[in-house]
Structures are given as structure tokens and as C-alpha cells.
mmCIF file of C-alpha atoms in Angstrom:
data_model
loop_
_atom_site.group_PDB
_atom_site.id
_atom_site.type_symbol
_atom_site.label_atom_id
_atom_site.label_comp_id
_atom_site.label_asym_id
_atom_site.label_seq_id
_atom_site.Cartn_x
_atom_site.Cartn_y
_atom_site.Cartn_z
ATOM 1 C CA MET A 182 5.525 -33.718 -13.984
ATOM 2 C CA THR A 183 6.148 -30.412 -15.790
ATOM 3 C CA ALA A 184 3.846 -28.509 -13.410
ATOM 4 C CA THR A 185 5.572 -30.073 -10.414
ATOM 5 C CA ARG A 186 8.978 -29.126 -11.814
ATOM 6 C CA HIS A 187 7.818 -25.521 -12.364
ATOM 7 C CA ARG A 188 6.505 -25.290 -8.800
ATOM 8 C CA ALA A 189 9.743 -26.684 -7.430
ATOM 9 C CA THR A 190 11.747 -24.199 -9.498
ATOM 10 C CA ALA A 191 9.607 -21.333 -8.191
ATOM 11 C CA VAL A 192 10.080 -22.475 -4.591
ATOM 12 C CA VAL A 193 13.842 -22.662 -5.040
ATOM 13 C CA ALA A 194 13.861 -19.208 -6.639
ATOM 14 C CA VAL A 195 11.936 -17.749 -3.698
ATOM 15 C CA LEU A 196 14.299 -19.348 -1.185
ATOM 16 C CA VAL A 197 17.338 -18.032 -3.047
ATOM 17 C CA LEU A 198 15.801 -14.563 -3.200
ATOM 18 C CA VAL A 199 14.957 -14.578 0.517
ATOM 19 C CA ALA A 200 18.483 -15.673 1.368
ATOM 20 C CA ALA A 201 19.971 -12.960 -0.831
ATOM 21 C CA VAL A 202 17.802 -10.211 0.643
ATOM 22 C CA LEU A 203 18.308 -11.303 4.235
ATOM 23 C CA GLY A 204 22.021 -11.690 3.639
ATOM 24 C CA ALA A 205 22.248 -8.171 2.287
ATOM 25 C CA ALA A 206 20.135 -6.855 5.149
ATOM 26 C CA VAL A 207 22.400 -8.179 7.853
ATOM 27 C CA SER A 208 25.735 -7.620 6.140
ATOM 28 C CA GLY A 209 27.492 -4.412 6.859
ATOM 29 C CA GLY A 210 31.101 -5.348 7.203
ATOM 30 C CA THR A 211 33.396 -8.090 8.458
ATOM 31 C CA ALA A 212 35.095 -8.665 11.768
ATOM 32 C CA SER A 213 38.436 -10.283 12.492
ATOM 33 C CA ALA A 214 38.764 -12.557 15.507
ATOM 34 C CA SER A 215 42.077 -10.897 16.341
ATOM 35 C CA THR A 216 40.362 -7.556 16.845
ATOM 36 C CA LEU A 217 37.517 -8.761 19.044
ATOM 37 C CA THR A 218 37.525 -7.863 22.733
ATOM 38 C CA VAL A 219 36.240 -10.670 24.938
ATOM 39 C CA SER A 220 35.114 -10.017 28.490
ATOM 40 C CA ALA A 221 33.511 -12.201 31.109
ATOM 41 C CA THR A 222 29.897 -11.200 31.700
ATOM 42 C CA ALA A 223 26.839 -12.878 33.067
ATOM 43 C CA PRO A 224 24.908 -14.848 30.440
ATOM 44 C CA SER A 225 21.816 -13.132 29.083
ATOM 45 C CA SER A 226 19.334 -13.596 26.289
ATOM 46 C CA LEU A 227 17.445 -11.290 23.956
ATOM 47 C CA VAL A 228 14.426 -12.567 22.080
ATOM 48 C CA ARG A 229 13.122 -10.600 19.096
ATOM 49 C CA THR A 230 9.980 -11.511 17.237
ATOM 50 C CA ALA A 231 8.481 -10.296 13.995
ATOM 51 C CA CYS A 232 5.918 -7.500 14.289
ATOM 52 C CA THR A 233 3.580 -9.344 11.907
ATOM 53 C CA SER A 234 2.854 -12.839 10.663
ATOM 54 C CA SER A 235 0.293 -11.719 8.076
ATOM 55 C CA SER A 236 0.620 -12.849 4.472
ATOM 56 C CA LEU A 237 1.337 -9.775 2.370
ATOM 57 C CA THR A 238 0.840 -8.851 -1.260
ATOM 58 C CA VAL A 239 3.172 -6.603 -3.233
ATOM 59 C CA GLU A 240 1.662 -4.732 -6.169
ATOM 60 C CA PRO A 241 2.764 -1.930 -8.490
ATOM 61 C CA SER A 242 1.406 1.535 -7.762
ATOM 62 C CA THR A 243 0.808 1.860 -11.505
ATOM 63 C CA THR A 244 1.398 -0.203 -14.611
ATOM 64 C CA ALA A 245 1.489 2.688 -17.070
ATOM 65 C CA SER A 246 3.731 1.919 -20.048
ATOM 66 C CA GLY A 247 4.577 -1.470 -18.544
ATOM 67 C CA SER A 248 6.535 -0.089 -15.604
ATOM 68 C CA THR A 249 6.024 1.312 -12.117
ATOM 69 C CA THR A 250 7.693 3.929 -9.951
ATOM 70 C CA ALA A 251 6.684 2.398 -6.621
ATOM 71 C CA VAL A 252 5.253 -0.716 -5.023
ATOM 72 C CA VAL A 253 2.490 -0.955 -2.443
ATOM 73 C CA VAL A 254 2.564 -3.591 0.290
ATOM 74 C CA ARG A 255 -0.935 -4.797 1.194
ATOM 75 C CA GLY A 256 -2.135 -7.031 4.005
ATOM 76 C CA LEU A 257 -0.864 -5.381 7.178
ATOM 77 C CA THR A 258 -3.733 -5.180 9.655
ATOM 78 C CA ALA A 259 -4.349 -2.175 11.894
ATOM 79 C CA ALA A 260 -2.647 -4.087 14.727
ATOM 80 C CA ASP A 261 0.301 -4.889 12.442
ATOM 81 C CA LEU A 262 0.680 -1.237 11.456
ATOM 82 C CA GLY A 263 0.779 -0.281 15.125
ATOM 83 C CA ALA A 264 3.345 -2.953 15.990
ATOM 84 C CA CYS A 265 5.506 -2.303 12.916
ATOM 85 C CA ALA A 266 5.279 1.505 12.886
ATOM 86 C CA GLY A 267 8.653 3.139 12.316
ATOM 87 C CA LEU A 268 10.415 -0.089 11.346
ATOM 88 C CA PRO A 269 12.320 -0.374 8.069
ATOM 89 C CA ILE A 270 10.657 -2.376 5.318
ATOM 90 C CA ARG A 271 12.565 -3.880 2.431
ATOM 91 C CA VAL A 272 10.891 -5.108 -0.744
ATOM 92 C CA ALA A 273 12.530 -7.177 -3.472
ATOM 93 C CA VAL A 274 10.839 -8.243 -6.703
ATOM 94 C CA ALA A 275 12.193 -10.912 -9.051
ATOM 95 C CA ASP A 276 11.202 -12.897 -12.110
ATOM 96 C CA ALA A 277 10.254 -16.572 -11.961
ATOM 97 C CA SER A 278 13.904 -17.663 -12.051
ATOM 98 C CA GLY A 279 14.797 -15.461 -9.086
ATOM 99 C CA ALA A 280 16.597 -12.785 -11.105
ATOM 100 C CA LEU A 281 16.261 -9.526 -9.206
ATOM 101 C CA LEU A 282 14.190 -6.770 -10.846
ATOM 102 C CA ALA A 283 13.883 -4.353 -7.927
ATOM 103 C CA ASP A 284 15.190 -3.958 -4.386
ATOM 104 C CA ALA A 285 14.341 -0.938 -2.240
ATOM 105 C CA THR A 286 13.611 0.119 1.321
ATOM 106 C CA GLY A 287 11.105 2.324 3.096
ATOM 107 C CA THR A 288 9.519 2.787 6.501
ATOM 108 C CA VAL A 289 6.255 1.411 7.882
ATOM 109 C CA GLY A 290 3.790 4.183 8.675
ATOM 110 C CA ALA A 291 0.088 4.399 9.466
ATOM 111 C CA ALA A 292 -1.124 2.983 6.136
ATOM 112 C CA ASP A 293 -0.074 0.432 3.529
ATOM 113 C CA PRO A 294 3.665 0.984 2.992
ATOM 114 C CA VAL A 295 4.638 2.497 -0.347
ATOM 115 C CA VAL A 296 8.246 1.915 -1.401
ATOM 116 C CA ASP A 297 9.647 4.030 -4.216
ATOM 117 C CA VAL A 298 11.391 1.930 -6.841
ATOM 118 C CA SER A 299 11.242 2.055 -10.644
ATOM 119 C CA PHE A 300 11.323 -1.098 -12.767
ATOM 120 C CA PRO A 301 9.504 -2.777 -15.682
ATOM 121 C CA THR A 302 6.728 -4.983 -14.331
ATOM 122 C CA ALA A 303 6.735 -7.439 -17.241
ATOM 123 C CA GLY A 304 8.102 -10.750 -15.989
ATOM 124 C CA ALA A 305 7.741 -9.908 -12.293
ATOM 125 C CA ALA A 306 6.617 -13.037 -10.463
ATOM 126 C CA LEU A 307 8.147 -13.204 -6.981
ATOM 127 C CA ALA A 308 8.305 -10.838 -4.021
ATOM 128 C CA VAL A 309 10.162 -10.825 -0.726
ATOM 129 C CA VAL A 310 9.289 -8.469 2.128
ATOM 130 C CA VAL A 311 11.503 -7.944 5.174
ATOM 131 C CA VAL A 312 10.084 -5.890 8.049
ATOM 132 C CA GLY A 313 12.361 -4.969 10.917
ATOM 133 C CA GLY A 314 14.847 -7.641 9.858
ATOM 134 C CA PHE A 315 12.287 -10.457 9.617
ATOM 135 C CA ALA A 316 11.132 -12.035 6.358
ATOM 136 C CA VAL A 317 7.332 -11.914 6.053
ATOM 137 C CA PRO A 318 5.297 -14.207 3.751
ATOM 138 C CA ALA A 319 4.629 -12.248 0.563
ATOM 139 C CA SER A 320 3.545 -12.709 -3.029
ATOM 140 C CA TRP A 321 3.577 -10.517 -6.125
ATOM 141 C CA THR A 322 0.511 -9.454 -8.080
ATOM 142 C CA ASP A 323 0.334 -7.148 -11.060
ATOM 143 C CA ALA A 324 -3.468 -7.112 -11.041
ATOM 144 C CA PRO A 325 -4.755 -5.692 -7.734
ATOM 145 C CA GLY A 326 -8.165 -5.131 -9.288
ATOM 146 C CA PRO A 327 -9.709 -4.135 -12.591
ATOM 147 C CA ALA A 328 -6.999 -2.271 -14.477
ATOM 148 C CA GLU A 329 -9.172 0.807 -14.865
ATOM 149 C CA HIS A 330 -9.848 0.965 -11.114
ATOM 150 C CA VAL A 331 -6.759 1.209 -8.920
ATOM 151 C CA VAL A 332 -6.664 3.014 -5.586
ATOM 152 C CA GLY A 333 -4.912 6.338 -5.961
ATOM 153 C CA CYS A 334 -5.175 9.954 -7.066
ATOM 154 C CA GLU A 335 -5.307 11.337 -10.596
ATOM 155 C CA VAL A 336 -5.082 14.862 -11.997
ATOM 156 C CA LEU A 337 -7.767 15.759 -14.529
ATOM 157 C CA PHE A 338 -7.584 18.249 -17.362
ATOM 158 C CA ASP A 339 -9.117 21.618 -16.548
ATOM 159 C CA ASP A 340 -11.776 21.350 -19.242
ATOM 160 C CA ARG A 341 -12.660 17.653 -19.292
ATOM 161 C CA ASP A 342 -12.774 14.557 -17.081
ATOM 162 C CA GLU A 343 -9.744 12.886 -18.620
ATOM 163 C CA VAL A 344 -6.496 12.091 -16.831
ATOM 164 C CA ASP A 345 -3.602 14.505 -17.309
ATOM 165 C CA THR A 346 -0.600 12.176 -16.970
ATOM 166 C CA SER A 347 1.856 15.087 -17.017
ATOM 167 C CA ARG A 348 0.823 15.999 -13.474
ATOM 168 C CA SER A 349 0.147 13.934 -10.375
ATOM 169 C CA CYS A 350 -1.439 13.932 -6.943
ATOM 170 C CA GLU A 351 -1.217 11.596 -3.971
ATOM 171 C CA LEU A 352 -3.430 10.128 -1.256
ATOM 172 C CA THR A 353 -2.152 9.676 2.295
ATOM 173 C CA PHE A 354 -4.329 7.612 4.619
ATOM 174 C CA ARG A 355 -4.328 8.563 8.290
ATOM 175 C CA ALA A 356 -4.945 6.080 11.096
ATOM 176 C CA ASP A 357 -8.514 5.311 12.166
ATOM 177 C CA GLY A 358 -9.641 7.956 14.651
ATOM 178 C CA ASP A 359 -12.657 6.037 16.003
ATOM 179 C CA PRO A 360 -11.901 3.476 18.746
ATOM 180 C CA ARG A 361 -15.140 1.539 18.168
ATOM 181 C CA ASP A 362 -15.021 -1.773 16.337
ATOM 182 C CA ASP A 363 -18.169 -1.080 14.292
ATOM 183 C CA TRP A 364 -17.304 2.470 13.156
ATOM 184 C CA PHE A 365 -14.335 4.050 11.433
ATOM 185 C CA SER A 366 -13.267 7.658 11.073
ATOM 186 C CA ILE A 367 -10.495 7.943 8.516
ATOM 187 C CA LYS A 368 -9.038 11.077 7.019
ATOM 188 C CA ILE A 369 -7.206 11.040 3.689
ATOM 189 C CA ASP A 370 -4.895 13.857 2.653
ATOM 190 C CA VAL A 371 -5.015 14.802 -1.029
ATOM 191 C CA THR A 372 -1.756 16.506 -2.042
ATOM 192 C CA THR A 373 0.215 17.512 -5.112
ATOM 193 C CA THR A 374 3.559 19.092 -5.892
ATOM 194 C CA SER A 375 1.931 21.328 -8.510
ATOM 195 C CA VAL A 376 2.146 25.016 -7.662
ATOM 196 C CA GLN A 377 -0.771 25.697 -9.989
ATOM 197 C CA PRO A 378 -4.176 24.416 -8.785
ATOM 198 C CA VAL A 379 -5.184 21.179 -10.529
ATOM 199 C CA ARG A 380 -8.422 19.212 -10.641
ATOM 200 C CA TRP A 381 -8.238 15.917 -8.792
ATOM 201 C CA ARG A 382 -10.027 12.570 -8.632
ATOM 202 C CA ALA A 383 -9.499 9.891 -5.988
ATOM 203 C CA THR A 384 -10.297 6.200 -6.422
ATOM 204 C CA LEU A 385 -10.921 4.290 -3.188
ATOM 205 C CA ASP A 386 -11.694 0.638 -2.464
ATOM 206 C CA PHE A 387 -13.925 0.442 0.603
ATOM 207 C CA ALA A 388 -13.517 -3.353 0.721
ATOM 208 C CA ASP A 389 -9.824 -2.909 1.552
ATOM 209 C CA VAL A 390 -9.802 -3.822 5.245
ATOM 210 C CA SER A 391 -6.102 -2.994 5.535
ATOM 211 C CA ARG A 392 -7.108 0.653 5.099
ATOM 212 C CA PHE A 393 -10.619 0.823 6.546
ATOM 213 C CA GLY A 394 -10.572 -1.925 9.180
ATOM 214 C CA PHE A 395 -13.789 -3.587 8.043
ATOM 215 C CA VAL A 396 -16.180 -3.528 5.076
ATOM 216 C CA ALA A 397 -18.774 -0.921 6.045
ATOM 217 C CA ARG A 398 -22.309 -0.904 4.616
ATOM 218 C CA PHE A 399 -22.512 2.864 4.911
ATOM 219 C CA VAL A 400 -19.815 5.492 4.387
ATOM 220 C CA GLY A 401 -20.202 9.259 4.363
ATOM 221 C CA GLU A 402 -17.932 12.279 4.008
ATOM 222 C CA TYR A 403 -18.326 15.232 6.350
ATOM 223 C CA GLN A 404 -17.551 18.183 4.098
ATOM 224 C CA GLY A 405 -19.442 17.461 0.867
ATOM 225 C CA ASN A 406 -18.722 19.297 -2.404
ATOM 226 C CA LEU A 407 -17.799 16.020 -4.079
ATOM 227 C CA VAL A 408 -18.964 14.116 -7.133
ATOM 228 C CA VAL A 409 -19.255 10.465 -6.082
ATOM 229 C CA GLU A 410 -19.200 7.777 -8.792
ATOM 230 C CA PRO A 411 -19.613 4.210 -7.511
ATOM 231 C CA VAL A 412 -18.211 1.659 -9.949
ATOM 232 C CA ALA A 413 -20.713 -0.901 -11.237
ATOM 233 C CA GLY A 414 -21.006 -3.789 -8.776
ATOM 234 C CA TYR A 415 -19.303 -1.752 -6.074
ATOM 235 C CA CYS A 416 -21.234 -3.489 -3.287
ATOM 236 C CA GLY A 417 -19.353 -6.724 -3.952
ATOM 237 C CA ALA A 418 -17.311 -8.479 -1.297
ATOM 238 C CA ASP A 419 -13.954 -8.366 -3.077
ATOM 239 C CA HIS A 420 -13.867 -4.724 -4.202
ATOM 240 C CA ARG A 421 -15.951 -1.618 -3.541
ATOM 241 C CA PHE A 422 -14.423 0.933 -5.864
ATOM 242 C CA VAL A 423 -15.709 4.503 -5.698
ATOM 243 C CA MET A 424 -14.342 7.462 -7.650
ATOM 244 C CA ILE A 425 -14.520 10.826 -5.871
ATOM 245 C CA THR A 426 -13.974 14.121 -7.691
ATOM 246 C CA GLY A 427 -13.735 17.474 -5.963
ATOM 247 C CA THR A 428 -16.219 20.162 -6.962
ATOM 248 C CA GLY A 429 -17.073 23.688 -5.849
ATOM 249 C CA TRP A 430 -14.515 24.983 -3.366
ATOM 250 C CA ARG A 431 -12.906 21.524 -3.289
ATOM 251 C CA GLN A 432 -12.477 21.242 -7.043
ATOM 252 C CA THR A 433 -8.729 21.857 -7.101
ATOM 253 C CA VAL A 434 -5.630 21.036 -5.075
ATOM 254 C CA SER A 435 -2.198 22.686 -5.118
ATOM 255 C CA SER A 436 1.110 22.432 -3.277
ATOM 256 C CA THR A 437 -0.030 25.181 -0.894
ATOM 257 C CA ASN A 438 -3.688 24.165 -0.682
ATOM 258 C CA PRO A 439 -4.125 20.431 0.031
ATOM 259 C CA ARG A 440 -7.529 18.812 0.408
ATOM 260 C CA LEU A 441 -8.847 16.447 3.059
ATOM 261 C CA LEU A 442 -11.337 13.601 2.688
ATOM 262 C CA ASP A 443 -13.044 13.075 6.055
ATOM 263 C CA LEU A 444 -14.733 9.672 5.926
ATOM 264 C CA VAL A 445 -16.910 7.924 8.492
ATOM 265 C CA GLY A 446 -18.303 4.404 8.112
ATOM 266 C CA ASN A 447 -20.506 1.933 9.969
ATOM 267 C CA ASN A 448 -22.820 -1.037 9.430
ATOM 268 C CA SER A 449 -25.946 0.230 11.174
ATOM 269 C CA SER A 450 -27.232 3.466 9.633
ATOM 270 C CA PRO A 451 -26.754 5.721 6.588
ATOM 271 C CA VAL A 452 -24.340 8.632 6.921
ATOM 272 C CA GLY A 453 -24.699 12.191 5.604
ATOM 273 C CA ASN A 454 -23.074 13.058 2.260
ATOM 274 C CA PRO A 455 -23.185 9.352 1.333
ATOM 275 C CA VAL A 456 -20.263 7.753 -0.454
ATOM 276 C CA VAL A 457 -21.225 4.099 0.085
ATOM 277 C CA ALA A 458 -24.658 2.605 0.801
ATOM 278 C CA CYS A 459 -24.855 -1.167 0.447
ATOM 279 C CA PRO A 460 -27.480 -3.749 1.501
#
């Protein structure tokens, strides 16, 4: 009985949160009937549909110190990203009772949407996503994978392979450039706001089909000069985490000298400068 009551409470909280977010999204003022102009026109209809029906997951971009500065929306397929491109996306996060913790907007681009919003993640339990004015099924997770392996970019100290949290870098995924279903060609921009060159390390999950389209057996990188560190068990079905650190002429990144990861993947044959090679 208690479990049933808790589930019912959670459902009610989600419905209240959806109603609140949608209500805020469509409100923008009031109109008085006395000020409306009515004219006789031929009847017409306009049908709008959601650009996606996928079930989405909202996760923090980081959980450092029990808080995050952004959320990442996972689950949009390549077709979804094409259909939703340029549309506004609104993300709300609440606790189990429906009390709002965060509410922010962004725009759908070519990769998983990232919406900037700062809030403590402790207690977060519910998420609502609205894309182009339509509520999309969504859930909250604060554990996208092993805590030590989260997709993103980190700045390393100059003299040791430890993370320098005082500086940051970012990864921007471009759209797949290969039209074939059994190959992908994806470029990832590595950038930073630091004027001074900083060492960088990227963590990627090659089992994330929302970014790579499919789980490729073989992945390579065209330019080389990288230290590739597959995480133990990285050929699993759920996650394929690989850490990539620049070396040689690609060792550092700065605000005026970004880096580019040029990845190609397939299921049929090994690729030069291997990053992934799975049975």
C-alpha cells in the first residue's frame, strides 16, 4: 500500500509540474473580449505535431560539490535532432513532491541539448522537457554512468594527469557527416575560454547512439597524436567509455587554438589510429 501511495504521489507531482511548465510556456499576457477584433473569414485548420516522441533522460552535466551548472538531455535520435533543430527546449527539474528546483530554456542543435542552469542536485527526482511547445516524456537521472566516467572535457595540470578544476574545456559534437547506415564520421570540437594553452582530456561513450548513431565495433581518429585509454569493460553494451588525451602538437588547447577530434566508425573493419576495437 505504501509503495502504491508513493507511486501515485509521484505521478501527481509529475502532472502538476507538466501543467505548471506548459502553463508558463503558453502564457504571455491576457486579452479582453472587448478589445478583440472579429472578422468573418473562411474556416481553416492548422495541425502541429511534436518533433519527437522519444523518451528522454535529463542528467546533470556534473555533480561536483553536489550541484550542477547545466543539464544534458539525452535520447533524441539523429532524426529527432533534424526535426527539432532550432526549436526552443525547456527543462524543469523538481523533487519528488513536485517542488521546482530548476527551470531553464535552450535551443535544440545538432547534438544532445545542453541547457545552462545551476541548482543543487540532491533531492532531484522529476524532470519535464518541452520541445517546441510540446511536452516530451522525460525522466531524471543523477547517475548517467560510473561517477568517475562522464562524457565531457577536463583540463589537466601542466605537470601531472590530474584534473585542474579551476579551468574548463568543452566538447561540441557535430552532425554525422557520413550518409551510410553502417559508418559514421563525426567531428568533435574541443574548446576552452582559457587564453593560456591548457592540457585537455576528453571522455567519450561510444555506446551512446544519440551521439554516434549506432554502436560501432571499430572507431579510429584521423589525425593521431592522442593517448587513448579505454576504460575497463569498455566493450560492453551499455557503456563504452574511452578517455582521450592530446599529446604532441595536440597536447594543449586555448581560446585561439581549438582542437578537433575527427572520428570514423564502422562494424566491418579496423580503422587507422584506433580508438575502439571490439569483438
